[in-house]
PDB file of C-alpha atoms in Angstrom:
ATOM      1  CA  ILE A   1     -11.289 -30.171   5.119  1.00  0.00           C
ATOM      2  CA  HIS A   2      -9.778 -26.979   3.703  1.00  0.00           C
ATOM      3  CA  LEU A   3     -12.928 -26.107   1.742  1.00  0.00           C
ATOM      4  CA  ASN A   4     -15.055 -26.576   4.841  1.00  0.00           C
ATOM      5  CA  GLN A   5     -12.791 -24.312   6.854  1.00  0.00           C
ATOM      6  CA  ILE A   6     -12.666 -21.633   4.133  1.00  0.00           C
ATOM      7  CA  GLU A   7     -16.453 -21.461   4.297  1.00  0.00           C
ATOM      8  CA  TYR A   8     -16.812 -21.863   8.049  1.00  0.00           C
ATOM      9  CA  ASN A   9     -14.316 -19.148   8.928  1.00  0.00           C
ATOM     10  CA  LEU A  10     -16.192 -16.714   6.707  1.00  0.00           C
ATOM     11  CA  TRP A  11     -19.496 -17.603   8.396  1.00  0.00           C
ATOM     12  CA  GLU A  12     -17.956 -17.159  11.841  1.00  0.00           C
ATOM     13  CA  PHE A  13     -16.329 -13.823  11.013  1.00  0.00           C
ATOM     14  CA  TRP A  14     -19.179 -12.212   9.089  1.00  0.00           C
ATOM     15  CA  SER A  15     -21.748 -13.301  11.682  1.00  0.00           C
ATOM     16  CA  GLY A  16     -20.089 -10.731  13.965  1.00  0.00           C
ATOM     17  CA  PHE A  17     -21.629  -7.892  11.927  1.00  0.00           C
ATOM     18  CA  GLY A  18     -25.066  -9.068  13.078  1.00  0.00           C
ATOM     19  CA  GLN A  19     -24.167  -8.896  16.733  1.00  0.00           C
ATOM     20  CA  GLY A  20     -23.310  -5.239  17.279  1.00  0.00           C
ATOM     21  CA  PRO A  21     -25.646  -2.530  18.653  1.00  0.00           C
ATOM     22  CA  ASP A  22     -28.901  -2.277  16.671  1.00  0.00           C
ATOM     23  CA  CYS A  23     -27.842  -5.197  14.464  1.00  0.00           C
ATOM     24  CA  SER A  24     -29.602  -8.531  13.883  1.00  0.00           C
ATOM     25  CA  LEU A  25     -28.189 -11.999  13.216  1.00  0.00           C
ATOM     26  CA  HIS A  26     -30.631 -14.444  11.665  1.00  0.00           C
ATOM     27  CA  GLU A  27     -29.347 -18.015  11.858  1.00  0.00           C
ATOM     28  CA  ASP A  28     -30.857 -21.474  11.658  1.00  0.00           C
ATOM     29  CA  HIS A  29     -29.669 -24.899  10.514  1.00  0.00           C
ATOM     30  CA  ASN A  30     -29.590 -23.977   6.841  1.00  0.00           C
ATOM     31  CA  SER A  31     -28.979 -20.219   6.567  1.00  0.00           C
ATOM     32  CA  THR A  32     -27.168 -17.272   8.124  1.00  0.00           C
ATOM     33  CA  TRP A  33     -27.857 -13.642   7.298  1.00  0.00           C
ATOM     34  CA  PHE A  34     -27.335 -10.339   9.104  1.00  0.00           C
ATOM     35  CA  GLU A  35     -28.590  -6.789   9.236  1.00  0.00           C
ATOM     36  CA  THR A  36     -26.892  -3.598  10.441  1.00  0.00           C
ATOM     37  CA  PRO A  37     -28.142   0.019  10.543  1.00  0.00           C
ATOM     38  CA  LEU A  38     -25.712   0.832   7.722  1.00  0.00           C
ATOM     39  CA  PRO A  39     -27.486   1.150   4.336  1.00  0.00           C
ATOM     40  CA  ILE A  40     -24.246   0.300   2.547  1.00  0.00           C
ATOM     41  CA  ILE A  41     -22.787  -2.862   1.007  1.00  0.00           C
ATOM     42  CA  PRO A  42     -21.331  -5.097   2.470  1.00  0.00           C
ATOM     43  CA  TYR A  43     -23.017  -4.409   5.845  1.00  0.00           C
ATOM     44  CA  ASN A  44     -26.263  -6.307   5.174  1.00  0.00           C
ATOM     45  CA  GLY A  45     -26.259  -9.723   3.606  1.00  0.00           C
ATOM     46  CA  VAL A  46     -26.659 -13.472   3.358  1.00  0.00           C
ATOM     47  CA  ILE A  47     -23.472 -15.391   4.038  1.00  0.00           C
ATOM     48  CA  ARG A  48     -24.790 -19.012   4.199  1.00  0.00           C
ATOM     49  CA  PHE A  49     -27.705 -20.578   2.331  1.00  0.00           C
ATOM     50  CA  GLN A  50     -28.136 -24.354   2.174  1.00  0.00           C
ATOM     51  CA  VAL A  51     -31.870 -24.742   1.645  1.00  0.00           C
ATOM     52  CA  ALA A  52     -32.690 -27.932  -0.246  1.00  0.00           C
ATOM     53  CA  GLU A  53     -36.509 -27.677  -0.039  1.00  0.00           C
ATOM     54  CA  ASN A  54     -38.844 -24.702  -0.578  1.00  0.00           C
ATOM     55  CA  ALA A  55     -35.854 -22.498  -1.380  1.00  0.00           C
ATOM     56  CA  ASP A  56     -37.908 -20.030  -3.426  1.00  0.00           C
ATOM     57  CA  GLN A  57     -40.089 -19.090  -0.461  1.00  0.00           C
ATOM     58  CA  LYS A  58     -37.109 -18.560   1.846  1.00  0.00           C
ATOM     59  CA  ILE A  59     -35.210 -16.510  -0.747  1.00  0.00           C
ATOM     60  CA  ASP A  60     -38.245 -14.282  -1.295  1.00  0.00           C
ATOM     61  CA  SER A  61     -38.749 -13.854   2.430  1.00  0.00           C
ATOM     62  CA  ILE A  62     -35.179 -12.694   3.025  1.00  0.00           C
ATOM     63  CA  ILE A  63     -35.173 -10.359   0.003  1.00  0.00           C
ATOM     64  CA  ARG A  64     -38.500  -8.796   1.111  1.00  0.00           C
ATOM     65  CA  LYS A  65     -37.010  -7.902   4.505  1.00  0.00           C
ATOM     66  CA  PHE A  66     -34.032  -6.178   2.956  1.00  0.00           C
ATOM     67  CA  ARG A  67     -36.123  -4.348   0.389  1.00  0.00           C
ATOM     68  CA  LYS A  68     -38.641  -3.258   3.052  1.00  0.00           C
ATOM     69  CA  ARG A  69     -35.729  -1.453   4.734  1.00  0.00           C
ATOM     70  CA  LYS A  70     -34.593  -0.138   1.343  1.00  0.00           C
ATOM     71  CA  VAL A  71     -30.994  -1.177   1.926  1.00  0.00           C
ATOM     72  CA  PRO A  72     -28.585  -2.707  -0.641  1.00  0.00           C
ATOM     73  CA  PHE A  73     -27.376  -6.156   0.359  1.00  0.00           C
ATOM     74  CA  MET A  74     -24.965  -8.895  -0.696  1.00  0.00           C
ATOM     75  CA  TRP A  75     -25.617 -12.606  -1.099  1.00  0.00           C
ATOM     76  CA  VAL A  76     -22.561 -14.845  -0.963  1.00  0.00           C
ATOM     77  CA  VAL A  77     -23.008 -18.033  -3.037  1.00  0.00           C
ATOM     78  CA  HIS A  78     -20.462 -20.426  -1.578  1.00  0.00           C
ATOM     79  CA  PRO A  79     -19.474 -23.887  -2.921  1.00  0.00           C
ATOM     80  CA  SER A  80     -21.755 -25.809  -0.560  1.00  0.00           C
ATOM     81  CA  ALA A  81     -24.735 -23.541  -1.228  1.00  0.00           C
ATOM     82  CA  LEU A  82     -28.115 -25.079  -1.992  1.00  0.00           C
ATOM     83  CA  PRO A  83     -30.103 -25.325  -4.162  1.00  0.00           C
ATOM     84  CA  LEU A  84     -27.566 -25.926  -6.912  1.00  0.00           C
ATOM     85  CA  ASN A  85     -29.269 -23.330  -9.089  1.00  0.00           C
ATOM     86  CA  LEU A  86     -29.141 -20.659  -6.375  1.00  0.00           C
ATOM     87  CA  THR A  87     -27.290 -18.157  -8.593  1.00  0.00           C
ATOM     88  CA  THR A  88     -30.003 -18.453 -11.253  1.00  0.00           C
ATOM     89  CA  LEU A  89     -32.782 -18.001  -8.687  1.00  0.00           C
ATOM     90  CA  LEU A  90     -31.096 -14.857  -7.346  1.00  0.00           C
ATOM     91  CA  GLU A  91     -30.571 -13.402 -10.831  1.00  0.00           C
ATOM     92  CA  GLU A  92     -34.246 -14.037 -11.619  1.00  0.00           C
ATOM     93  CA  ARG A  93     -35.045 -11.759  -8.634  1.00  0.00           C
ATOM     94  CA  GLY A  94     -32.861  -8.952  -9.920  1.00  0.00           C
ATOM     95  CA  LEU A  95     -29.631  -9.626  -8.083  1.00  0.00           C
ATOM     96  CA  ILE A  96     -26.428  -9.100 -10.046  1.00  0.00           C
ATOM     97  CA  ASN A  97     -23.358 -11.328  -9.902  1.00  0.00           C
ATOM     98  CA  ILE A  98     -20.770  -8.641  -9.184  1.00  0.00           C
ATOM     99  CA  GLU A  99     -17.487 -10.415  -8.506  1.00  0.00           C
ATOM    100  CA  PRO A 100     -16.044 -13.902  -7.979  1.00  0.00           C
ATOM    101  CA  ILE A 101     -14.247 -14.373  -4.684  1.00  0.00           C
ATOM    102  CA  TYR A 102     -11.727 -17.187  -4.530  1.00  0.00           C
ATOM    103  CA  GLY A 103     -11.347 -19.258  -1.366  1.00  0.00           C
ATOM    104  CA  MET A 104      -7.715 -20.094  -0.640  1.00  0.00           C
ATOM    105  CA  ALA A 105      -5.894 -21.968   2.129  1.00  0.00           C
ATOM    106  CA  ARG A 106      -2.418 -22.955   3.237  1.00  0.00           C
ATOM    107  CA  ASP A 107      -0.591 -24.786   6.011  1.00  0.00           C
ATOM    108  CA  ILE A 108       0.998 -22.097   8.183  1.00  0.00           C
ATOM    109  CA  SER A 109       3.386 -24.344  10.090  1.00  0.00           C
ATOM    110  CA  GLN A 110       6.132 -23.151   7.696  1.00  0.00           C
ATOM    111  CA  LEU A 111       5.939 -19.538   6.555  1.00  0.00           C
ATOM    112  CA  PRO A 112       8.106 -17.293   4.347  1.00  0.00           C
ATOM    113  CA  GLU A 113      10.194 -14.684   6.131  1.00  0.00           C
ATOM    114  CA  ILE A 114       8.612 -11.280   6.575  1.00  0.00           C
ATOM    115  CA  PRO A 115      10.336  -8.861   4.141  1.00  0.00           C
ATOM    116  CA  PRO A 116      12.225  -5.812   5.477  1.00  0.00           C
ATOM    117  CA  HIS A 117      10.000  -2.832   6.226  1.00  0.00           C
ATOM    118  CA  PRO A 118      10.185  -0.040   3.631  1.00  0.00           C
ATOM    119  CA  ALA A 119      11.813   3.195   4.748  1.00  0.00           C
ATOM    120  CA  GLY A 120       9.424   5.562   6.465  1.00  0.00           C
ATOM    121  CA  ILE A 121       6.795   2.857   7.113  1.00  0.00           C
ATOM    122  CA  HIS A 122       5.920   1.663  10.628  1.00  0.00           C
ATOM    123  CA  PHE A 123       3.739  -1.327  11.476  1.00  0.00           C
ATOM    124  CA  ARG A 124       1.765  -1.849  14.611  1.00  0.00           C
ATOM    125  CA  LYS A 125      -1.112  -3.908  15.950  1.00  0.00           C
ATOM    126  CA  VAL A 126      -4.334  -2.118  16.859  1.00  0.00           C
ATOM    127  CA  ASP A 127      -4.481  -2.254  20.621  1.00  0.00           C
ATOM    128  CA  ASN A 128      -5.693   1.194  21.708  1.00  0.00           C
ATOM    129  CA  HIS A 129      -8.660   3.493  21.172  1.00  0.00           C
ATOM    130  CA  LYS A 130      -6.703   5.970  19.009  1.00  0.00           C
ATOM    131  CA  ASP A 131      -5.461   3.329  16.545  1.00  0.00           C
ATOM    132  CA  ALA A 132      -8.929   1.776  16.448  1.00  0.00           C
ATOM    133  CA  GLY A 133     -10.374   5.159  15.506  1.00  0.00           C
ATOM    134  CA  ALA A 134      -7.853   5.497  12.682  1.00  0.00           C
ATOM    135  CA  TRP A 135      -8.843   2.022  11.488  1.00  0.00           C
ATOM    136  CA  HIS A 136     -12.540   2.987  11.445  1.00  0.00           C
ATOM    137  CA  GLN A 137     -11.733   6.051   9.315  1.00  0.00           C
ATOM    138  CA  PHE A 138      -9.629   3.905   6.956  1.00  0.00           C
ATOM    139  CA  ALA A 139     -12.446   1.352   6.550  1.00  0.00           C
ATOM    140  CA  ALA A 140     -14.996   4.142   6.080  1.00  0.00           C
ATOM    141  CA  SER A 141     -12.981   5.516   3.191  1.00  0.00           C
ATOM    142  CA  ARG A 142     -12.440   2.025   1.735  1.00  0.00           C
ATOM    143  CA  TRP A 143     -16.222   1.359   1.551  1.00  0.00           C
ATOM    144  CA  THR A 144     -17.193   4.989   0.877  1.00  0.00           C
ATOM    145  CA  ILE A 145     -19.215   5.269   4.079  1.00  0.00           C
ATOM    146  CA  PRO A 146     -20.751   8.765   4.274  1.00  0.00           C
ATOM    147  CA  SER A 147     -19.675  10.887   7.212  1.00  0.00           C
ATOM    148  CA  GLU A 148     -23.144  10.733   8.764  1.00  0.00           C
ATOM    149  CA  TYR A 149     -22.816   6.930   9.141  1.00  0.00           C
ATOM    150  CA  GLN A 150     -19.232   6.711  10.370  1.00  0.00           C
ATOM    151  CA  GLU A 151     -20.100   6.846  14.062  1.00  0.00           C
ATOM    152  CA  ILE A 152     -22.685   4.090  13.455  1.00  0.00           C
ATOM    153  CA  TYR A 153     -20.009   2.041  11.698  1.00  0.00           C
ATOM    154  CA  SER A 154     -17.745   2.327  14.733  1.00  0.00           C
ATOM    155  CA  GLU A 155     -20.599   1.087  16.926  1.00  0.00           C
ATOM    156  CA  VAL A 156     -21.369  -1.852  14.580  1.00  0.00           C
ATOM    157  CA  VAL A 157     -17.790  -3.136  14.590  1.00  0.00           C
ATOM    158  CA  SER A 158     -17.447  -2.648  18.336  1.00  0.00           C
ATOM    159  CA  HIS A 159     -18.690  -6.213  18.763  1.00  0.00           C
ATOM    160  CA  PHE A 160     -15.391  -7.560  17.412  1.00  0.00           C
ATOM    161  CA  GLN A 161     -13.477  -5.929  20.300  1.00  0.00           C
ATOM    162  CA  VAL A 162     -10.353  -5.637  18.156  1.00  0.00           C
ATOM    163  CA  GLY A 163      -7.243  -5.242  20.250  1.00  0.00           C
ATOM    164  CA  THR A 164      -8.819  -6.304  23.546  1.00  0.00           C
ATOM    165  CA  PRO A 165      -7.585  -9.344  25.471  1.00  0.00           C
ATOM    166  CA  GLY A 166      -9.463 -12.518  24.569  1.00  0.00           C
ATOM    167  CA  SER A 167     -10.828 -11.226  21.272  1.00  0.00           C
ATOM    168  CA  ASN A 168     -10.723 -13.467  18.220  1.00  0.00           C
ATOM    169  CA  ALA A 169     -10.330 -10.446  15.958  1.00  0.00           C
ATOM    170  CA  HIS A 170      -6.955  -8.745  15.413  1.00  0.00           C
ATOM    171  CA  LEU A 171      -5.820  -6.024  13.108  1.00  0.00           C
ATOM    172  CA  TRP A 172      -2.505  -4.491  11.994  1.00  0.00           C
ATOM    173  CA  GLN A 173      -1.885  -1.222  10.192  1.00  0.00           C
ATOM    174  CA  ALA A 174       1.039   0.251   8.299  1.00  0.00           C
ATOM    175  CA  TRP A 175       1.659   3.943   9.065  1.00  0.00           C
ATOM    176  CA  ARG A 176       3.434   6.666   7.136  1.00  0.00           C
ATOM    177  CA  ASP A 177       3.691  10.295   8.319  1.00  0.00           C
ATOM    178  CA  GLY A 178       1.211   9.667  11.083  1.00  0.00           C
ATOM    179  CA  GLN A 179      -1.482   8.163   8.862  1.00  0.00           C
ATOM    180  CA  PRO A 180      -2.478   4.511   8.269  1.00  0.00           C
ATOM    181  CA  VAL A 181      -1.837   3.535   4.645  1.00  0.00           C
ATOM    182  CA  ALA A 182      -2.481  -0.240   4.715  1.00  0.00           C
ATOM    183  CA  LYS A 183      -4.250  -2.747   6.916  1.00  0.00           C
ATOM    184  CA  ALA A 184      -4.994  -6.446   7.400  1.00  0.00           C
ATOM    185  CA  ALA A 185      -7.256  -8.276   9.827  1.00  0.00           C
ATOM    186  CA  LEU A 186      -7.109 -11.761  11.309  1.00  0.00           C
ATOM    187  CA  TYR A 187     -10.012 -13.793  12.662  1.00  0.00           C
ATOM    188  CA  LEU A 188      -9.065 -16.757  14.832  1.00  0.00           C
ATOM    189  CA  GLY A 189     -11.940 -19.129  14.167  1.00  0.00           C
ATOM    190  CA  SER A 190     -12.837 -22.493  15.668  1.00  0.00           C
ATOM    191  CA  GLY A 191     -10.692 -24.425  13.173  1.00  0.00           C
ATOM    192  CA  SER A 192      -8.655 -21.974  11.112  1.00  0.00           C
ATOM    193  CA  ALA A 193      -7.163 -18.501  11.052  1.00  0.00           C
ATOM    194  CA  GLY A 194      -8.801 -16.207   8.495  1.00  0.00           C
ATOM    195  CA  ILE A 195      -7.216 -13.203   6.762  1.00  0.00           C
ATOM    196  CA  TYR A 196      -9.643 -10.366   6.005  1.00  0.00           C
ATOM    197  CA  ALA A 197      -9.839  -6.674   5.158  1.00  0.00           C
ATOM    198  CA  VAL A 198      -6.418  -6.404   3.418  1.00  0.00           C
ATOM    199  CA  ALA A 199      -6.234  -3.032   1.762  1.00  0.00           C
ATOM    200  CA  THR A 200      -3.595  -0.435   0.794  1.00  0.00           C
ATOM    201  CA  LYS A 201      -4.252   3.162  -0.064  1.00  0.00           C
ATOM    202  CA  PRO A 202      -3.355   4.070  -3.667  1.00  0.00           C
ATOM    203  CA  GLU A 203      -0.480   6.336  -2.649  1.00  0.00           C
ATOM    204  CA  ALA A 204       1.257   3.494  -0.787  1.00  0.00           C
ATOM    205  CA  ARG A 205       0.910   0.625  -3.261  1.00  0.00           C
ATOM    206  CA  ARG A 206       3.836  -1.321  -4.744  1.00  0.00           C
ATOM    207  CA  LEU A 207       5.721  -1.184  -1.438  1.00  0.00           C
ATOM    208  CA  GLY A 208       4.893  -4.763  -0.429  1.00  0.00           C
ATOM    209  CA  LEU A 209       2.765  -3.626   2.523  1.00  0.00           C
ATOM    210  CA  ALA A 210      -0.031  -6.184   1.970  1.00  0.00           C
ATOM    211  CA  ARG A 211       2.560  -8.983   1.935  1.00  0.00           C
ATOM    212  CA  ILE A 212       4.174  -7.770   5.169  1.00  0.00           C
ATOM    213  CA  LEU A 213       0.824  -7.353   6.926  1.00  0.00           C
ATOM    214  CA  THR A 214      -0.527 -10.717   5.791  1.00  0.00           C
ATOM    215  CA  LEU A 215       2.583 -12.560   6.943  1.00  0.00           C
ATOM    216  CA  THR A 216       2.569 -10.668  10.228  1.00  0.00           C
ATOM    217  CA  ALA A 217      -0.988 -11.852  10.853  1.00  0.00           C
ATOM    218  CA  LEU A 218      -0.141 -15.431   9.856  1.00  0.00           C
ATOM    219  CA  TYR A 219       2.842 -15.546  12.197  1.00  0.00           C
ATOM    220  CA  PHE A 220       0.577 -14.337  15.000  1.00  0.00           C
ATOM    221  CA  ALA A 221      -1.932 -17.079  14.149  1.00  0.00           C
ATOM    222  CA  ARG A 222       0.777 -19.731  14.151  1.00  0.00           C
ATOM    223  CA  ASP A 223       2.103 -18.502  17.492  1.00  0.00           C
ATOM    224  CA  SER A 224      -1.516 -18.724  18.770  1.00  0.00           C
ATOM    225  CA  GLY A 225      -1.605 -22.468  17.956  1.00  0.00           C
ATOM    226  CA  TYR A 226      -3.174 -22.477  14.491  1.00  0.00           C
ATOM    227  CA  ASN A 227      -2.030 -24.706  11.626  1.00  0.00           C
ATOM    228  CA  LEU A 228      -4.366 -23.590   8.812  1.00  0.00           C
ATOM    229  CA  GLY A 229      -4.725 -20.148   7.277  1.00  0.00           C
ATOM    230  CA  VAL A 230      -7.654 -19.292   4.976  1.00  0.00           C
ATOM    231  CA  LEU A 231      -8.790 -16.238   3.031  1.00  0.00           C
ATOM    232  CA  HIS A 232     -11.090 -15.039   0.293  1.00  0.00           C
ATOM    233  CA  SER A 233      -9.344 -13.261  -2.571  1.00  0.00           C
ATOM    234  CA  THR A 234     -10.479 -10.925  -5.272  1.00  0.00           C
ATOM    235  CA  PRO A 235      -9.201 -11.841  -8.749  1.00  0.00           C
ATOM    236  CA  MET A 236      -6.728  -8.934  -8.580  1.00  0.00           C
ATOM    237  CA  ALA A 237      -5.172 -10.172  -5.300  1.00  0.00           C
ATOM    238  CA  GLN A 238      -4.866 -13.864  -6.214  1.00  0.00           C
ATOM    239  CA  ARG A 239      -1.361 -13.496  -7.509  1.00  0.00           C
ATOM    240  CA  LEU A 240      -0.168 -12.036  -4.188  1.00  0.00           C
ATOM    241  CA  TYR A 241      -1.700 -14.848  -2.132  1.00  0.00           C
ATOM    242  CA  LYS A 242      -0.427 -17.562  -4.426  1.00  0.00           C
ATOM    243  CA  SER A 243       3.068 -16.155  -3.965  1.00  0.00           C
ATOM    244  CA  LEU A 244       2.536 -16.575  -0.226  1.00  0.00           C
ATOM    245  CA  GLY A 245       1.724 -20.253  -0.608  1.00  0.00           C
ATOM    246  CA  PHE A 246      -2.115 -20.121  -0.662  1.00  0.00           C
TER     247      PHE A 246
END
């Protein structure tokens, strides 16, 4: 059940990038992939592929569409992906296996206490236009989005309606001296609460900000009626999430 939810929450969340202005979401019974106007990874990509028959033709068709637009793209190979040799088929077409991402889950009915806030650091939920703008600038720097595309990025993520009543997407930021220095997002999916976009600027690392933000999001999810938390971790962040019970 946890593996299914780890995958499903990712599909639900990332599908949102294909639903903003000038974006496209392509979805059928065995695949999900999206396009945005941003020619930057990770804003075009395949997030679900479970094609048991004629996989080569479908892979080639998707890759042709990305390459016709001359945009870099990602292809997530998840545990239930088909065919079983999907990674090999992608590598044969010139795709490079860049990084393993580890799916993790935990019961959030019992959570560790949120640590004390470090001196000079303030935490708040994004719920206004000004804070949302600061988040967009933070994300733009995180993914090295050129200045000419930053307004487009803001339009792409507008679909998530972060901070508006009824939205499934929520985001918290840690602030120091009037600037956001860390962030974490939460997506309340149909069966689990997913943690995404956890990042801390280099000058604010080793203060425990990612731990505080992640726990803050999990407490919010629990208070919203969720029992299961899921996330996808880089190898570097695994130790943190394991210490939080994932």
